[in-house]
GROMACS .gro file of N, CA and C in nm:
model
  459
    1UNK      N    1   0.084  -0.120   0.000
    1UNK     CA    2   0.000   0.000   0.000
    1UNK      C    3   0.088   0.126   0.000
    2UNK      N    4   0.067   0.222  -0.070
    2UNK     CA    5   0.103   0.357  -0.050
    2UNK      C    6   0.122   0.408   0.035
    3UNK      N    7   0.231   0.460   0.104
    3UNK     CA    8   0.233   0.574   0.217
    3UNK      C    9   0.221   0.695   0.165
    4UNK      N   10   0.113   0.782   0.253
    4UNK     CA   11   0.175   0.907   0.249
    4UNK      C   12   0.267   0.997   0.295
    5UNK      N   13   0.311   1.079   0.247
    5UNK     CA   14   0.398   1.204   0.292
    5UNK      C   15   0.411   1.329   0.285
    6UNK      N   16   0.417   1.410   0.384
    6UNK     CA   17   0.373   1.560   0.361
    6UNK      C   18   0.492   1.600   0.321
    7UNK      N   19   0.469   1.737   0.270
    7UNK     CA   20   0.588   1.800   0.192
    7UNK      C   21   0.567   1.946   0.227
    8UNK      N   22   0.677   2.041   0.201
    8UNK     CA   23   0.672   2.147   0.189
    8UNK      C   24   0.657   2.219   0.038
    9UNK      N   25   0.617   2.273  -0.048
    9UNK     CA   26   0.670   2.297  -0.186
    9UNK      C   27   0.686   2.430  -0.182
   10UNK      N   28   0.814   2.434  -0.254
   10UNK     CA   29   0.899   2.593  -0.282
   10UNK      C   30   0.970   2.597  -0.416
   11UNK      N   31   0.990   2.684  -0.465
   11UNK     CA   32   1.006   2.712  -0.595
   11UNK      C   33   1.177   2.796  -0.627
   12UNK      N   34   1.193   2.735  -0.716
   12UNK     CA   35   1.303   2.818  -0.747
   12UNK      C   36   1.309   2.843  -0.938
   13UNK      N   37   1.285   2.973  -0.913
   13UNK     CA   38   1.297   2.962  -1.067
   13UNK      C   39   1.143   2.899  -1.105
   14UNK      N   40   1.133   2.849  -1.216
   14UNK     CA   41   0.984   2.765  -1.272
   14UNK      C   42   1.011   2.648  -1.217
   15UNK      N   43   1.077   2.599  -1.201
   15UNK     CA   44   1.050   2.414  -1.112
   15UNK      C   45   1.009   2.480  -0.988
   16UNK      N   46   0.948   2.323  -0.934
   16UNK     CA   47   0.887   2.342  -0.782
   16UNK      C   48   0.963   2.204  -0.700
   17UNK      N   49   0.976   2.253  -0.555
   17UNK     CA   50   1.084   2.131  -0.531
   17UNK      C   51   0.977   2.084  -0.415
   18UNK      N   52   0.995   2.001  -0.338
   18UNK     CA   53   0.937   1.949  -0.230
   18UNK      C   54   1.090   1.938  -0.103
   19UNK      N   55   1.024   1.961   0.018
   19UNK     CA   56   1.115   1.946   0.142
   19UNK      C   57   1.009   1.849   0.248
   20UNK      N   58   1.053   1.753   0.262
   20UNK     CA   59   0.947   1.656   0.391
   20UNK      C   60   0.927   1.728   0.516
   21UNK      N   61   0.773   1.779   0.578
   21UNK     CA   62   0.735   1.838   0.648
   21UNK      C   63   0.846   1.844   0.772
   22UNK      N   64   0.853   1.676   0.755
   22UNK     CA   65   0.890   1.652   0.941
   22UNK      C   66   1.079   1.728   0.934
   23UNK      N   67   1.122   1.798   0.852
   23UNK     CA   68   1.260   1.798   0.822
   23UNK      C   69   1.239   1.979   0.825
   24UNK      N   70   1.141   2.001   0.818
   24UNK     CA   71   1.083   2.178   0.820
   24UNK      C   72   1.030   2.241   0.977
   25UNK      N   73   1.159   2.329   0.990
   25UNK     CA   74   1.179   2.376   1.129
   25UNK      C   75   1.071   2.499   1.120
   26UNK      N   76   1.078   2.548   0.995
   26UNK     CA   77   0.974   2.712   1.011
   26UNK      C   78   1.032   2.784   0.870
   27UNK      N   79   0.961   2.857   0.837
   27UNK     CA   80   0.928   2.928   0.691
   27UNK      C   81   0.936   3.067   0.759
   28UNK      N   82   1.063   3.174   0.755
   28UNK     CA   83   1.058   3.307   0.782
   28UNK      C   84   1.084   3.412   0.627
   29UNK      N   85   1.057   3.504   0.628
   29UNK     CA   86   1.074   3.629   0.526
   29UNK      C   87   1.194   3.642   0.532
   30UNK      N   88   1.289   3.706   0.449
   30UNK     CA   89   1.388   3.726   0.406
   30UNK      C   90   1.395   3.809   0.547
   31UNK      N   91   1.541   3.807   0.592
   31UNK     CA   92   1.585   3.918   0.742
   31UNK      C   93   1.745   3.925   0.652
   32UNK      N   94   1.774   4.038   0.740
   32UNK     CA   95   1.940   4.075   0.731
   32UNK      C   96   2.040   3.930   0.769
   33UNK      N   97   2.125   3.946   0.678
   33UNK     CA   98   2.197   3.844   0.697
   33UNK      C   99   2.319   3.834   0.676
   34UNK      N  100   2.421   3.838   0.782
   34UNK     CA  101   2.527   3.852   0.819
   34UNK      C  102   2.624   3.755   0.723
   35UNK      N  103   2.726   3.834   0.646
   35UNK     CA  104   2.796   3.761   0.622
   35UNK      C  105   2.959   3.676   0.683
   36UNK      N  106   2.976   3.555   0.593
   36UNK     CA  107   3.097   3.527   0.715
   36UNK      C  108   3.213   3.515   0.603
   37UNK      N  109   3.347   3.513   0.643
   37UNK     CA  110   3.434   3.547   0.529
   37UNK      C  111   3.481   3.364   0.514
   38UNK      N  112   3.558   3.364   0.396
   38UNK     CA  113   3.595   3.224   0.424
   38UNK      C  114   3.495   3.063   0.391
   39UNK      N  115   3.404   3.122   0.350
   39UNK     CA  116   3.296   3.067   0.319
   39UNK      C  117   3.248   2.995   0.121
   40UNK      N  118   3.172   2.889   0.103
   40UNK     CA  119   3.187   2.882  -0.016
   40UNK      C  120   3.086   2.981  -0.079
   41UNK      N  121   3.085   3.028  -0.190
   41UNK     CA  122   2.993   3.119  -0.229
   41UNK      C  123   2.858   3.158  -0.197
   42UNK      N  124   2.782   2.991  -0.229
   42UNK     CA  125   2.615   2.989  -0.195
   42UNK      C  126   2.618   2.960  -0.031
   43UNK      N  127   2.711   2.999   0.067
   43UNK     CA  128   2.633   3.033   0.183
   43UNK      C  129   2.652   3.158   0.206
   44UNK      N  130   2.546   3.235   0.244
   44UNK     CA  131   2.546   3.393   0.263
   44UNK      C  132   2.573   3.426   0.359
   45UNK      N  133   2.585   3.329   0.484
   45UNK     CA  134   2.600   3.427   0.613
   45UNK      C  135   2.496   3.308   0.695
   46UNK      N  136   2.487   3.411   0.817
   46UNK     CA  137   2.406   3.350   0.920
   46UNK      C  138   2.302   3.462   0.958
   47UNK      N  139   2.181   3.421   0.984
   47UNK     CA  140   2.104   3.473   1.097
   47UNK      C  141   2.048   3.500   1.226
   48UNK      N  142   2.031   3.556   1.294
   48UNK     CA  143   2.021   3.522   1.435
   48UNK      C  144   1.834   3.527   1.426
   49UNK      N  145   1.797   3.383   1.451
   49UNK     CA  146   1.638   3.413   1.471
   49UNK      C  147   1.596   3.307   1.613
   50UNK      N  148   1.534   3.447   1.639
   50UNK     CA  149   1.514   3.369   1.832
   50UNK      C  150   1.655   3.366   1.879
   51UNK      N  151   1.731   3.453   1.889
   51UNK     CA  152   1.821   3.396   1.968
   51UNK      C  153   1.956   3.305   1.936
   52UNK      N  154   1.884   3.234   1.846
   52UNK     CA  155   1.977   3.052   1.745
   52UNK      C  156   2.051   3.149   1.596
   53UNK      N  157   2.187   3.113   1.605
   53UNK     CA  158   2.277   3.175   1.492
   53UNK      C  159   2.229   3.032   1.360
   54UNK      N  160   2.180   3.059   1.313
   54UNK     CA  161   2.168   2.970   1.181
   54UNK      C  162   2.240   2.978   1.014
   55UNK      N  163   2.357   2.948   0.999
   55UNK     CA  164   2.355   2.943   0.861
   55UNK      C  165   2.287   2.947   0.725
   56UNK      N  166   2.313   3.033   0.635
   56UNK     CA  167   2.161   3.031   0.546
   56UNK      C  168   2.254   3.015   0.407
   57UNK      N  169   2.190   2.945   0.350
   57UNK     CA  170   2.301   2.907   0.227
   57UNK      C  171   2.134   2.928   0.107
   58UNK      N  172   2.201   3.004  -0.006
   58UNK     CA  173   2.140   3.008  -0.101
   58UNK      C  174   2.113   2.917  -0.204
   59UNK      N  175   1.981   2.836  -0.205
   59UNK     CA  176   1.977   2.705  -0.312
   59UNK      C  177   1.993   2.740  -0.463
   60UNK      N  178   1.973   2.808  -0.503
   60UNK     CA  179   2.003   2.864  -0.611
   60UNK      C  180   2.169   2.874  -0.651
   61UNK      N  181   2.226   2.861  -0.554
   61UNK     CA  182   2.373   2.881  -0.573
   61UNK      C  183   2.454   2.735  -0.542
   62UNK      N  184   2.389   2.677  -0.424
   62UNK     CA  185   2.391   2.562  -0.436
   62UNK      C  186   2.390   2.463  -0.555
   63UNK      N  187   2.282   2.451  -0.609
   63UNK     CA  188   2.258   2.423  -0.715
   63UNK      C  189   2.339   2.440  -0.858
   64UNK      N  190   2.366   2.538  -0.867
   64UNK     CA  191   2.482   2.585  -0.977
   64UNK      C  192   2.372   2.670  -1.004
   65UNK      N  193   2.268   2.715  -1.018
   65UNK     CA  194   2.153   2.817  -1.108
   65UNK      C  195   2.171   2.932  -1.079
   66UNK      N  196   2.155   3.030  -1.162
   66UNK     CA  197   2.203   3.104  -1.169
   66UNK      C  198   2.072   3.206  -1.041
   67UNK      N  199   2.193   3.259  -0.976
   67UNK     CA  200   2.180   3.349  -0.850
   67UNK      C  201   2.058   3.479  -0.912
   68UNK      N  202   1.966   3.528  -0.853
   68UNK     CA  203   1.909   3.622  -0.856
   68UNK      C  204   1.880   3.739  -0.692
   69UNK      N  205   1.876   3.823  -0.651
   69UNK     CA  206   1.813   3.915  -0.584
   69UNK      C  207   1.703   3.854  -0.500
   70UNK      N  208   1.690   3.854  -0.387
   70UNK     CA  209   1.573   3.806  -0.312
   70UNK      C  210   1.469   3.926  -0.363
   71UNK      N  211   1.332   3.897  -0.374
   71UNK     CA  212   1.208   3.966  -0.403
   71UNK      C  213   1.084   3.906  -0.248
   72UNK      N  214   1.036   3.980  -0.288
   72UNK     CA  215   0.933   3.998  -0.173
   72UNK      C  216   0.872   3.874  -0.165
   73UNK      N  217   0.871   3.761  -0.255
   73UNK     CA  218   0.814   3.629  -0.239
   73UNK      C  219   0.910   3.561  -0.155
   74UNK      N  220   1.032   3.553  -0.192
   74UNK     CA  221   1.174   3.477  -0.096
   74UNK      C  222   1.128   3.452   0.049
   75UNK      N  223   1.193   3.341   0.044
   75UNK     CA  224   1.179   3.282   0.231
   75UNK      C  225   1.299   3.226   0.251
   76UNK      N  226   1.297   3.212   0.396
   76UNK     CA  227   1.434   3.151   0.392
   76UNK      C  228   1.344   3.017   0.518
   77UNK      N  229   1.377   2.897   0.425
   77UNK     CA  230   1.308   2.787   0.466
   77UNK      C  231   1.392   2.684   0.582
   78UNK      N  232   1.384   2.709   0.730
   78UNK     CA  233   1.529   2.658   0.840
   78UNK      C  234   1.399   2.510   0.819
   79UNK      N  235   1.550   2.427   0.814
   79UNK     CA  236   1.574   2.285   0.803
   79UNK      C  237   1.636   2.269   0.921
   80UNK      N  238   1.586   2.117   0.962
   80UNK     CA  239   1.736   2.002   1.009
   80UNK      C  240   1.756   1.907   0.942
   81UNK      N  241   1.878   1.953   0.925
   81UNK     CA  242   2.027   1.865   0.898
   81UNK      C  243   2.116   1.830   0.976
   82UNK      N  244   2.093   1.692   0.987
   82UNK     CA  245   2.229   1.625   1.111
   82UNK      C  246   2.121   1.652   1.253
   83UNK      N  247   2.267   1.742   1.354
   83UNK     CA  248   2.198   1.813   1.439
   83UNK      C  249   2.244   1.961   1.417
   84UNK      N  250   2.221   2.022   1.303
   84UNK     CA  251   2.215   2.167   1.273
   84UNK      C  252   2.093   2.214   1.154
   85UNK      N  253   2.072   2.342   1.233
   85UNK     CA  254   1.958   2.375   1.188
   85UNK      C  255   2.000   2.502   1.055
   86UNK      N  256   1.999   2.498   0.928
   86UNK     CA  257   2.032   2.552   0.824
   86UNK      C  258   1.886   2.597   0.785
   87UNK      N  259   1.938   2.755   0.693
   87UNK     CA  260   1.829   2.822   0.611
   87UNK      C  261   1.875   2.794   0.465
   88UNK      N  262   1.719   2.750   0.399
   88UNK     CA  263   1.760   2.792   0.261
   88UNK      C  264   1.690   2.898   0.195
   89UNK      N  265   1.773   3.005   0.112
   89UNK     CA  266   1.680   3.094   0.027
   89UNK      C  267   1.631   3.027  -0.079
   90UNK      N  268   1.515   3.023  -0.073
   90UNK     CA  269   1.421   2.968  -0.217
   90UNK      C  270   1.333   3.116  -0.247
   91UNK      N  271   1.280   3.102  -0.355
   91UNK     CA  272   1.244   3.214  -0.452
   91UNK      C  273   1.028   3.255  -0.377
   92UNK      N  274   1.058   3.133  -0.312
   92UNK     CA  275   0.887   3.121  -0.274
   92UNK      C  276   0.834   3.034  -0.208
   93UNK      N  277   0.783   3.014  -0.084
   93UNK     CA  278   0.734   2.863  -0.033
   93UNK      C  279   0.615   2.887  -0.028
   94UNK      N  280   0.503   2.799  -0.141
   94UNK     CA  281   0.410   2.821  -0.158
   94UNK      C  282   0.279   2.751  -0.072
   95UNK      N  283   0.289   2.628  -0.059
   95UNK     CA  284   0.195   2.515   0.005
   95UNK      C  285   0.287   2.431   0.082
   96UNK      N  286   0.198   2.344   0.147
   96UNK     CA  287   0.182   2.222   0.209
   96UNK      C  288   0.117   2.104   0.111
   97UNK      N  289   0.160   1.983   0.083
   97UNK     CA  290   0.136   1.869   0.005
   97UNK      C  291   0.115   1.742   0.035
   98UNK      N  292   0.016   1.683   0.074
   98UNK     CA  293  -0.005   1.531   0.061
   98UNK      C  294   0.105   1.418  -0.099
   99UNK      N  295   0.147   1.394  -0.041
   99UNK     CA  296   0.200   1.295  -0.179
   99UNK      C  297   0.188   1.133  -0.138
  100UNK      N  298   0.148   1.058  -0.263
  100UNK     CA  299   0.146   0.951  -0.247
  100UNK      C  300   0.269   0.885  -0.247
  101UNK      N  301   0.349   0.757  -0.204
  101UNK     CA  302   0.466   0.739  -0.254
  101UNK      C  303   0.496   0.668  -0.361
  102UNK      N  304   0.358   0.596  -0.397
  102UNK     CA  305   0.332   0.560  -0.524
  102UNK      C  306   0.360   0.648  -0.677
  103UNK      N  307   0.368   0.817  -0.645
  103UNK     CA  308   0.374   0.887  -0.742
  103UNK      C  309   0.475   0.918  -0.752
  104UNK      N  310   0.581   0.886  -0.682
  104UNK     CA  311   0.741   0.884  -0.655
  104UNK      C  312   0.835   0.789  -0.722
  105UNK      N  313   0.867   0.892  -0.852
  105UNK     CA  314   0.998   0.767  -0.933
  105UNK      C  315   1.116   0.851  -0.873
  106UNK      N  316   1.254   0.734  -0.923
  106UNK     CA  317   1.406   0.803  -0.873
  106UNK      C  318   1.426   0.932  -1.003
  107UNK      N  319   1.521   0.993  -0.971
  107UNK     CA  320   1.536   1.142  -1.023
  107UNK      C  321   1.628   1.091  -1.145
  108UNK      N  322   1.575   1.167  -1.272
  108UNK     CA  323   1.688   1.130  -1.394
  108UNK      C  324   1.821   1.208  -1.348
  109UNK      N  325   1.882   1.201  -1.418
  109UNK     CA  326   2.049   1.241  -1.399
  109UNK      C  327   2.045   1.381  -1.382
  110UNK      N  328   1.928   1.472  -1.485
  110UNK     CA  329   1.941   1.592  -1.412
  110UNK      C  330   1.805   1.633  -1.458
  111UNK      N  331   1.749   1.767  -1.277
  111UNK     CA  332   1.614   1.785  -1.344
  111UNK      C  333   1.646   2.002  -1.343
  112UNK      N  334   1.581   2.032  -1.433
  112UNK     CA  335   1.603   2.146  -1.411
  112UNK      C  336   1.732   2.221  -1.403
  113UNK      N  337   1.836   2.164  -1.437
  113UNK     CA  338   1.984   2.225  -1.412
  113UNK      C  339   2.059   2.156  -1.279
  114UNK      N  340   1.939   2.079  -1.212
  114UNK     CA  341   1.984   2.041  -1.073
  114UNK      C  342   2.041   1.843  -1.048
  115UNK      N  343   2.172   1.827  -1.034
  115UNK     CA  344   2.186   1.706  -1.041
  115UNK      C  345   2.126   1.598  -0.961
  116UNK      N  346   2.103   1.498  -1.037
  116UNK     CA  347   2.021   1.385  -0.930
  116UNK      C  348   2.105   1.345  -0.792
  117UNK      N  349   2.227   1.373  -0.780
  117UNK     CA  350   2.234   1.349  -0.613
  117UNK      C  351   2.231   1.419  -0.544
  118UNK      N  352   2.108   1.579  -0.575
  118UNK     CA  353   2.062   1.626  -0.471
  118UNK      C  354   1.897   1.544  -0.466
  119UNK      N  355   1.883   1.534  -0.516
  119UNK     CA  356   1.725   1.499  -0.539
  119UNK      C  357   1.674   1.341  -0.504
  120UNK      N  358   1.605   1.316  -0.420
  120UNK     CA  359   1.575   1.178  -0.347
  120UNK      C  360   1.439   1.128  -0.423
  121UNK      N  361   1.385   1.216  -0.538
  121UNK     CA  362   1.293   1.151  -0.629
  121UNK      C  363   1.202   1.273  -0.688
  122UNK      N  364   1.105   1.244  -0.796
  122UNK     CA  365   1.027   1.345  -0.909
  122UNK      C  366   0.856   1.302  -0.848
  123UNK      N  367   0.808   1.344  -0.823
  123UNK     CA  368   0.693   1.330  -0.782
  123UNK      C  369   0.583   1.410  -0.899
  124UNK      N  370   0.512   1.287  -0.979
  124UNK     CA  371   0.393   1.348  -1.110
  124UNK      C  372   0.274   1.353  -1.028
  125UNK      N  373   0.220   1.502  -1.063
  125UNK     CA  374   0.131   1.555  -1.014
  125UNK      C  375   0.040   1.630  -1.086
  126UNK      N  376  -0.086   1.606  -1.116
  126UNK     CA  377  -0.185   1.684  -1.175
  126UNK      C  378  -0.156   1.699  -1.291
  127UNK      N  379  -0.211   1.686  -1.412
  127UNK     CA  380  -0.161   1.747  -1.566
  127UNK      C  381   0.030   1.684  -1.567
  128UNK      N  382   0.082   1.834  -1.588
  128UNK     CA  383   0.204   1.829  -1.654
  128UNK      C  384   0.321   1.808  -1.543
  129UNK      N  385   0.227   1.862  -1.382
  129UNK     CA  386   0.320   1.921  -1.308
  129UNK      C  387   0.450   1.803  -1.256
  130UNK      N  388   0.589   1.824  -1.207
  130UNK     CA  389   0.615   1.740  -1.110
  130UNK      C  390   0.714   1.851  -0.977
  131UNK      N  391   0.727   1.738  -0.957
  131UNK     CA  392   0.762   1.796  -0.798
  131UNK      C  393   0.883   1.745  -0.810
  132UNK      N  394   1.054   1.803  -0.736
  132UNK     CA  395   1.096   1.749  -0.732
  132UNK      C  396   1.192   1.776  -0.598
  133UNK      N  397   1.199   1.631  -0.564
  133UNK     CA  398   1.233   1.606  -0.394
  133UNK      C  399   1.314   1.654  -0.366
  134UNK      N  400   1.402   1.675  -0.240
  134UNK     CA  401   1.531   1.723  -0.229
  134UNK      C  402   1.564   1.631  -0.164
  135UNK      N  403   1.669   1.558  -0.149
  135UNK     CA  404   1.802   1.489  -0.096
  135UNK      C  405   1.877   1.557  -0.002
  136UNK      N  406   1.847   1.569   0.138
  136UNK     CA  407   1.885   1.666   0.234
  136UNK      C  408   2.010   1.616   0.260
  137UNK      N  409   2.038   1.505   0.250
  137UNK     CA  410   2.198   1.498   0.295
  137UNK      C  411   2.264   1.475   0.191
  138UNK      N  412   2.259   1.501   0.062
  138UNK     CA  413   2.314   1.525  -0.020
  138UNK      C  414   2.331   1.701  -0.080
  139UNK      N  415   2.233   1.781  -0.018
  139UNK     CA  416   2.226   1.929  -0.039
  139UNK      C  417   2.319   1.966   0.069
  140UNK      N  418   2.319   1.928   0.145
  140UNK     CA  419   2.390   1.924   0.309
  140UNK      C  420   2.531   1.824   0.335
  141UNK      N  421   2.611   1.775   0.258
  141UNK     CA  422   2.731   1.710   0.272
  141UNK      C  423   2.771   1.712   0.338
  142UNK      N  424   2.850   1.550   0.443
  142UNK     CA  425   2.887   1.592   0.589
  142UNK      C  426   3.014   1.671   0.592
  143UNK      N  427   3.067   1.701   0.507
  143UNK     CA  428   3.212   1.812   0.484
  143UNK      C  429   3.192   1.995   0.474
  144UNK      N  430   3.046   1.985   0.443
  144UNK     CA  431   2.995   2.148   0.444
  144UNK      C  432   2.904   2.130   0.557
  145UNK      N  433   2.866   2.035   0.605
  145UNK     CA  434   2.779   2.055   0.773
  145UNK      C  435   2.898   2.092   0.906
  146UNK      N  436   3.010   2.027   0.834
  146UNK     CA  437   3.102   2.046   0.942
  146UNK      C  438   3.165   2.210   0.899
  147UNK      N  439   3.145   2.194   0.828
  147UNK     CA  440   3.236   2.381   0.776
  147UNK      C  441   3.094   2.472   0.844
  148UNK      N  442   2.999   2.449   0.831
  148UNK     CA  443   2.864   2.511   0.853
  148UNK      C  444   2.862   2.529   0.998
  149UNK      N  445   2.885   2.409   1.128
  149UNK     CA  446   2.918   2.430   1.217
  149UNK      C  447   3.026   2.514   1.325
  150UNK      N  448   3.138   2.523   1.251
  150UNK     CA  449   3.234   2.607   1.240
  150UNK      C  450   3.186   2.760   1.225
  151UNK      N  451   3.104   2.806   1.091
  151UNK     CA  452   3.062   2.935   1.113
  151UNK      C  453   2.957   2.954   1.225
  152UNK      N  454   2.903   2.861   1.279
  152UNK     CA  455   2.751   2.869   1.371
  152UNK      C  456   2.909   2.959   1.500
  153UNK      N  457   2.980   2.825   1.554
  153UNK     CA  458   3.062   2.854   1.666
  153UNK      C  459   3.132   2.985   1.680
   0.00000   0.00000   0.00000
C-alpha cells in the first residue's frame, strides 16, 4: 500500500521542489543576513532568529543556477540537517502537500539544471506538473555541515 507524505513545496525559478514536512523547522521572510568570510559562495551568512545563529546558504547557488536578488516572495526555509539547523533561500514557499509514494519515481540524472544526487525523487502531479524532492543529505554534505558548524561557533 502507498504511504503518504507531507511535503513542503517551494520554488526556485519555474521548477517546484518538495522538502518533507517533518525535516521543516519554520518558513521566515527574508531578514538581514550577516555575512561570514571564508565561506563557499552559496552560503550567505548567518542569521540570528530567536536567539539561534543559523547558517543560510542560497539554493540557487547551491545548485549551480544562476543566483538572482531576493524579491518579496523569498523565504528563507530553516531545516534540520544532522543536528544543525540551516536556512535555505528559495524564490517562494508556496503550500503544504499530501503525496502519495506511489507517485514517486528516482530522479533522472538531471532535473532542471539540478543534479540527481541532490534529489531523493520526481513526484507526477496533476496534468504536466512534477515535484521534485530534495536529498537533504546530499544538499547538506557531511564536509559542508562540518564547515557550517564552524561558522555557527
Amino acid at each position: 500500500m502507498a504511504e503518504e507524505m507531507k511535503v513542503i513545496v517551494f520554488a526556485l525559478g519555474r521548477e517546484e521542489y518538495g522538502i518533507e514536512v517533518d525535516k521543516v523547522r519554520t518558513i521566515e521572510r527574508m531578514m538581514p543576513i550577516t555575512r561570514v568570510p571564508k565561506t563557499p559562495d552559496f552560503v550567505k551568512g548567518v542569521i540570528n532568529l530567536r536567539g539561534v545563529v543559523i547558517p543560510v546558504i542560497d539554493l540557487r547557488g547551491r545548485f549551480g543556477l544562476e543566483e538572482t536578488e531576493p524579491g518579496d516572495n523569498s523565504r528563507i526555509i530553516i531545516v534540520a540537517a544532522a543536528d544543525l539547523e540551516v536556512g535555505f533561500i528559495v524564490d517562494s514557499a508556496n503550500d503544504v502537500m499530501d503525496l502519495m509514494s506511489d507517485t514517486i519515481e528516482n530522479p533522472p540524472e538531471v532535473v532542471g539544471g539540478v543534479k540527481a544526487k541532490y534529489l531523493s525523487g520526481v513526484a507526477k502531479l496533476d496534468g504536466n506538473r512534477l515535484l521534485i524532492l530534495l536529498n537533504l543529505a546530499e544538499v547538506l554534505n557531511r564536509s559542508e555541515i562540518i564547515q557550517l558548524e564552524r561558522v555557527v561557533e
